[in-house]
CSV table of C-alpha atoms and ligand atoms in Angstrom, one decimal:
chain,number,residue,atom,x,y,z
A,1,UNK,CA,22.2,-5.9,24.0
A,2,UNK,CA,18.8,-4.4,22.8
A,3,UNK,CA,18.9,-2.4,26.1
A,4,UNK,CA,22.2,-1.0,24.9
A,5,UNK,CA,20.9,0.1,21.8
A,6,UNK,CA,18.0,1.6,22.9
A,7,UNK,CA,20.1,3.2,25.7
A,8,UNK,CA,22.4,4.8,23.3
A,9,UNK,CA,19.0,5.9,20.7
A,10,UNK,CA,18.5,7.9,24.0
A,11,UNK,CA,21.0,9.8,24.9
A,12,UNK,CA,21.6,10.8,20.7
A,13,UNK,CA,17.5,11.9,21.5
A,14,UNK,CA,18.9,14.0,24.5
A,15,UNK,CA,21.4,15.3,22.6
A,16,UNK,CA,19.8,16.3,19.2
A,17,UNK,CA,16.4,18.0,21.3
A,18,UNK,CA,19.1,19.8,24.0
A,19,UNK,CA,21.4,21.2,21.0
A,20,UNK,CA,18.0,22.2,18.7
A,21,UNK,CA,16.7,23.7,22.6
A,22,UNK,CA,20.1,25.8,23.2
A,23,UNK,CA,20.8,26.6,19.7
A,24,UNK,CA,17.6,27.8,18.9
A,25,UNK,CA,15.2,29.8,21.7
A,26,UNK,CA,14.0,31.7,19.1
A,27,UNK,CA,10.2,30.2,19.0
A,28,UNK,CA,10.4,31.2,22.8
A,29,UNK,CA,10.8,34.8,21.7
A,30,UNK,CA,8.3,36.0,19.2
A,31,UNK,CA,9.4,39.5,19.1
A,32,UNK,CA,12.5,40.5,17.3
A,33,UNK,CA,14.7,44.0,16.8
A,34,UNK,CA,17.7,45.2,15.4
A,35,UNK,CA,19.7,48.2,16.5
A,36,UNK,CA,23.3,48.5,15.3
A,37,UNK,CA,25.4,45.1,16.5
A,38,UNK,CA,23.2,43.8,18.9
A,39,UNK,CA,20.2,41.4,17.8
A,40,UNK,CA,17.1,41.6,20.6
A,41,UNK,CA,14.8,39.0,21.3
A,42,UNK,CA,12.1,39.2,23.7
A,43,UNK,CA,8.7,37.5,24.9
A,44,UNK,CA,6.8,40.5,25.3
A,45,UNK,CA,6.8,43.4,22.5
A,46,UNK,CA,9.5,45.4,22.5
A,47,UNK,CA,9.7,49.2,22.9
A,48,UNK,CA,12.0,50.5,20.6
A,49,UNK,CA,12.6,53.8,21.0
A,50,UNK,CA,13.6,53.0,24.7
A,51,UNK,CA,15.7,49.4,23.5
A,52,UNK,CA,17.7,51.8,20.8
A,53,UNK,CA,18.7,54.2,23.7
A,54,UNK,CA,19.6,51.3,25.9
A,55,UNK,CA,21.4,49.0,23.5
A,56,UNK,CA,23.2,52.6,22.3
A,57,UNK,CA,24.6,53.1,26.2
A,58,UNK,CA,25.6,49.2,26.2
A,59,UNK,CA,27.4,49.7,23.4
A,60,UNK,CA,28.8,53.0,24.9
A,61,UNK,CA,30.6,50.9,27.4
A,62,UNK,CA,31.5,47.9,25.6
A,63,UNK,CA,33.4,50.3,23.5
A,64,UNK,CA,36.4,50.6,26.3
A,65,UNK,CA,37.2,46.9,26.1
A,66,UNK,CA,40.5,46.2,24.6
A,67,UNK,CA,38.9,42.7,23.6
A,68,UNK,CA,36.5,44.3,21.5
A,69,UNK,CA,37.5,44.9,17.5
A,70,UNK,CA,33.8,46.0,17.0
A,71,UNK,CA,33.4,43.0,14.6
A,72,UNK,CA,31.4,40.8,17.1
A,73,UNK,CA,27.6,40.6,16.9
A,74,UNK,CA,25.5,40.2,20.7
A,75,UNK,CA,22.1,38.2,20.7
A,76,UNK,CA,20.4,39.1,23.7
A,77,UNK,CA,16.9,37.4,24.9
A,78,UNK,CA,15.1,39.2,27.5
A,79,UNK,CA,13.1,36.4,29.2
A,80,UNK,CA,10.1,38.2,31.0
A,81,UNK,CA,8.6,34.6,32.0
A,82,UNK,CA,11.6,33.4,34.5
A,83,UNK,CA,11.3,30.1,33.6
A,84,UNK,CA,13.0,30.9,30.5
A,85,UNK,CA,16.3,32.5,32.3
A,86,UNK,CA,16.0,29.2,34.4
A,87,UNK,CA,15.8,27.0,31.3
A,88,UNK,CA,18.9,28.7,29.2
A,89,UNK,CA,21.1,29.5,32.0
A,90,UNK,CA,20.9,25.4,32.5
A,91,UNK,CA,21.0,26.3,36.1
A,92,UNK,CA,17.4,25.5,36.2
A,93,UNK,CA,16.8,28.6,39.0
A,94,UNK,CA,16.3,32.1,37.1
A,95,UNK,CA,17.6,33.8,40.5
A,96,UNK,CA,20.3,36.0,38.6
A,97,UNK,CA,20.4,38.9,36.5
A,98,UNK,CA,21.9,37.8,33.4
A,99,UNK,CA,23.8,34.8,31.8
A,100,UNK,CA,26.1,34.5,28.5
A,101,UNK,CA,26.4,31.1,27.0
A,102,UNK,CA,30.2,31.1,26.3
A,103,UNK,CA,30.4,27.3,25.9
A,104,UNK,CA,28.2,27.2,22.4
A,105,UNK,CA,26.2,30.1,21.2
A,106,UNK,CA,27.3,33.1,23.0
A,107,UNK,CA,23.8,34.1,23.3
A,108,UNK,CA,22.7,36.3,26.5
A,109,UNK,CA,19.9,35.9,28.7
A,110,UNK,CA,18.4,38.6,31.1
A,111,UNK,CA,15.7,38.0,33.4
A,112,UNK,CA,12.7,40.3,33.4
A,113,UNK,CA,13.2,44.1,32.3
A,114,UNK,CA,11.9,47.3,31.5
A,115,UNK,CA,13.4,49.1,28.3
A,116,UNK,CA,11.6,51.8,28.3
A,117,UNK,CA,13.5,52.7,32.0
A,118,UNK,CA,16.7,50.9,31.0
A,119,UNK,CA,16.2,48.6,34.3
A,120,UNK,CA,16.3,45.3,35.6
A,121,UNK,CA,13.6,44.1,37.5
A,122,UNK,CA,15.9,42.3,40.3
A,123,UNK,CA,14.6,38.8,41.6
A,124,UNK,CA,15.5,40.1,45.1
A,125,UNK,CA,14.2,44.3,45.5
A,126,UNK,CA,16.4,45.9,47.9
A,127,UNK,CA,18.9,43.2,48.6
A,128,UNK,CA,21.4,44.8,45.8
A,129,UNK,CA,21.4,48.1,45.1
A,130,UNK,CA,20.4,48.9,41.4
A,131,UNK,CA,21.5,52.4,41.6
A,132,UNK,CA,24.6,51.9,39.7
A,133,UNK,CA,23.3,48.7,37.6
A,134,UNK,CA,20.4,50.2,34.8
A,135,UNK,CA,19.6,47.1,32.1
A,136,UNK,CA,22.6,48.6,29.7
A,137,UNK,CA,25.2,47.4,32.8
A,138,UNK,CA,23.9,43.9,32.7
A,139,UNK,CA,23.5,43.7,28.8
A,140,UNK,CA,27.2,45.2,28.4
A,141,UNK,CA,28.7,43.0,31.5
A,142,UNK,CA,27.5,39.9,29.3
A,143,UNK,CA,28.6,41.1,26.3
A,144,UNK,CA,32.1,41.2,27.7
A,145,UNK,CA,31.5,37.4,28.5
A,146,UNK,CA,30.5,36.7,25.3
A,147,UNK,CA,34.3,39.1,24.3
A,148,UNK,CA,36.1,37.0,26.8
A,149,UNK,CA,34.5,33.8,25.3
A,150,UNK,CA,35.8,34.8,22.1
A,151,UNK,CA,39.5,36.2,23.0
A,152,UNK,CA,39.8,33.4,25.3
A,153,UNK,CA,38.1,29.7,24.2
A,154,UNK,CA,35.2,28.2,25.0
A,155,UNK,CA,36.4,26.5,27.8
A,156,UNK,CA,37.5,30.2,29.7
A,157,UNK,CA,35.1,29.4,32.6
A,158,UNK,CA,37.1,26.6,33.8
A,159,UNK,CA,41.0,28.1,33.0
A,160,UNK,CA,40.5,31.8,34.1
A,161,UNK,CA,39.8,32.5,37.7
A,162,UNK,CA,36.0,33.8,38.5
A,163,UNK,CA,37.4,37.0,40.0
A,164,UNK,CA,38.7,38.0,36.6
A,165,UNK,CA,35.7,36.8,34.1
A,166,UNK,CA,33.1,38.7,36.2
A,167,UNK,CA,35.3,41.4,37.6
A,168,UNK,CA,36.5,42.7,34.0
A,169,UNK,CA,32.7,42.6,32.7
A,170,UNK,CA,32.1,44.8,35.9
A,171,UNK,CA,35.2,46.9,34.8
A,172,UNK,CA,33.7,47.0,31.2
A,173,UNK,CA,30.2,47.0,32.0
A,174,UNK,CA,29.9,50.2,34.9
A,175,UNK,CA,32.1,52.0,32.3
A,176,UNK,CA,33.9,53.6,34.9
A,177,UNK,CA,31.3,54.3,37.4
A,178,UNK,CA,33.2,52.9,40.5
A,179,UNK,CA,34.7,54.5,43.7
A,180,UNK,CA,37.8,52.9,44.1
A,181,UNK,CA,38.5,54.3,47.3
A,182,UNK,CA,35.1,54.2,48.5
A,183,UNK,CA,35.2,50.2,48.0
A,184,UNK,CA,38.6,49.9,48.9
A,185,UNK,CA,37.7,51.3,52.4
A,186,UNK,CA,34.5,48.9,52.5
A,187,UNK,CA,37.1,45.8,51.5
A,188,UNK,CA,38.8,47.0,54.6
A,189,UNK,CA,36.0,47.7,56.7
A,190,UNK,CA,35.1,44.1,56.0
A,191,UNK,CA,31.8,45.0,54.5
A,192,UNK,CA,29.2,42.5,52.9
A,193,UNK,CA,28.7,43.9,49.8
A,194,UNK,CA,32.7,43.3,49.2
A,195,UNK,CA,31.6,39.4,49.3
A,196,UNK,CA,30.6,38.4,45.8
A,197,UNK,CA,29.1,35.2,47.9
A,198,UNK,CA,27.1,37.1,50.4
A,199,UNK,CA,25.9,40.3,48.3
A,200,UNK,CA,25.7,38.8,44.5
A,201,UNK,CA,27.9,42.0,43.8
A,202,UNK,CA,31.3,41.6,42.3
A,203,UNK,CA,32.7,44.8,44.0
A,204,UNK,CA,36.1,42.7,45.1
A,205,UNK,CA,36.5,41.6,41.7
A,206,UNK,CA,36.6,44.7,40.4
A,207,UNK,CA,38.7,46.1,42.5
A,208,UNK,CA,40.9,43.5,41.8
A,209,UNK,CA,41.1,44.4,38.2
A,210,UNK,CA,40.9,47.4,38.4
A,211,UNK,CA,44.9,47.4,40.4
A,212,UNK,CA,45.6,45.1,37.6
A,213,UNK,CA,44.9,46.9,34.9
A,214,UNK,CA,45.1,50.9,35.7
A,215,UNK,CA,47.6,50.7,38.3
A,216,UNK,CA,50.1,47.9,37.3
A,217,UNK,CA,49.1,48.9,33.4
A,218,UNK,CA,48.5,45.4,32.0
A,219,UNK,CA,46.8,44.3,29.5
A,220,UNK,CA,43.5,42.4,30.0
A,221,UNK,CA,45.1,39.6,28.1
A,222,UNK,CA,48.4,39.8,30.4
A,223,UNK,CA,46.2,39.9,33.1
A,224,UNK,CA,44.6,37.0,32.2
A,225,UNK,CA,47.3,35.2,31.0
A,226,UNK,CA,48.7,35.7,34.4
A,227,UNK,CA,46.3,33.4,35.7
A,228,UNK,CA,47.0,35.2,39.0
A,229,UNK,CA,45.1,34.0,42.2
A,230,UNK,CA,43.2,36.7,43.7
A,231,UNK,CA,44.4,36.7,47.0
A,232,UNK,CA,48.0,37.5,45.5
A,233,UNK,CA,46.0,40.7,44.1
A,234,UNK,CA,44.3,41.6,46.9
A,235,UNK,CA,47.0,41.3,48.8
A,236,UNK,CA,49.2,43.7,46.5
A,237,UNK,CA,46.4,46.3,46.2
A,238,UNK,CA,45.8,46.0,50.3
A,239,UNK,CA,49.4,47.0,50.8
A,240,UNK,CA,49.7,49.8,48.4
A,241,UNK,CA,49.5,53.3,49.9
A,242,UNK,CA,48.5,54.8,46.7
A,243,UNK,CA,46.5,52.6,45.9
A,244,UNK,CA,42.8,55.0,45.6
A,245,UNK,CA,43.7,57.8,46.5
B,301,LIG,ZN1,29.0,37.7,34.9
């Protein structure tokens, strides 16, 4: 039974170094600043004049969440070396923008970016426009995560359909920087960057919310609570003639 034991002293290692690993990056990220609710990390020294006006927009559009009571603090870690992003988005690829930990610490991870510019610097140049998406987007679509994670459990990822996580922290996040009817003609037009799949851009979803909540009026936590698939939604806003105009 030795092997037993020694196989059960194992997995307790795994566990203890993966908790004191997730729990606590901050040894990964030697530079530190503070600027109203949000608590920044990063691996490279941080310009603060230019994180203070990007963490002030983030917070600018956080602000017209209905899940936020202003009481929650954000950590966000800006991981300039990718294999950081890779590491604490435990999808072991740093391919994406961002990613909130809603299961245990609610901390957020970005992948390389400028403050100074309030931009991303996207894994893929060109494939997804960035027009509409400056570093404040991504750090206030997470933030809603890390709101959801908190309104709705830990275990939100696996109850609540994708469409409505990542479209409401689209909703939240462009702040109202989206052309309904401009995407709702591209939905019908069949076009790519309406495929969250194909584009990486959560367009659909947000549209999708968007009927939800400003046209039918309901609550993000009725809509959510509604547990609605999103074909039923898209199917609605599809059929409804006044629907973006
Ligand atoms: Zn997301």
């Amino acid at each position: 039974m030795r092997w037993l034991r020694n196989l059960a002293i194992g997995l307790v290692a795994l566990a203890v170094l993966a908790l004191a690993v997730y729990g606590a990056p901050y040894p990964l990220f030697a530079q530190h600043y503070t600027h109203r609710r949000f608590d920044l990390w990063s691996d490279r020294p941080i310009d603060e004049a230019g994180a203070a006006r990007v963490l002030d927009d983030a917070q600018r559009r956080i602000a017209r969440s209905a899940l936020d009571d202003g009481r929650q603090r954000f950590r966000v870690f800006v991981c300039n070396d990718n294999w950081k992003l890779a590491l604490y988005s435990g999808r072991f690829q740093g391919g994406m923008g961002g990613v909130t930990d809603v299961y245990l610490t609610r901390n957020i991870y970005l992948r390389e970016a400028d403050l100074s510019t309030n931009r991303l610097i996207p894994a893929h140049p060109g494939r997804a426009p960035m027009s509409d998406r400056p570093l404040s987007y991504f750090i206030a679509h997470e933030a809603t995560h890390a709101l959801e994670g908190r309104a709705l459990g830990r275990l939100m990822s696996l109850r609540y359909p994708t469409w409505m996580r990542e479209g409401y922290a689209d909703y939240v996040g462009k702040a109202g920087q989206f052309d309904v009817a401009a995407n709702l003609a591209a939905l019908r037009a069949g076009d790519r960057s309406m495929d969250p799949k194909a584009s990486g851009l959560y367009r659909r979803y947000h549209l999708a919310v968007a009927y939800d909540l400003d046209v039918k009026h309901m609550t993000v936590r009725q809509m959510f609570a509604s547990r609605a698939p999103e074909a039923r939604v898209l199917a609605q806003l599809r059929a409804d003639p006044e629907f973006g105009r």
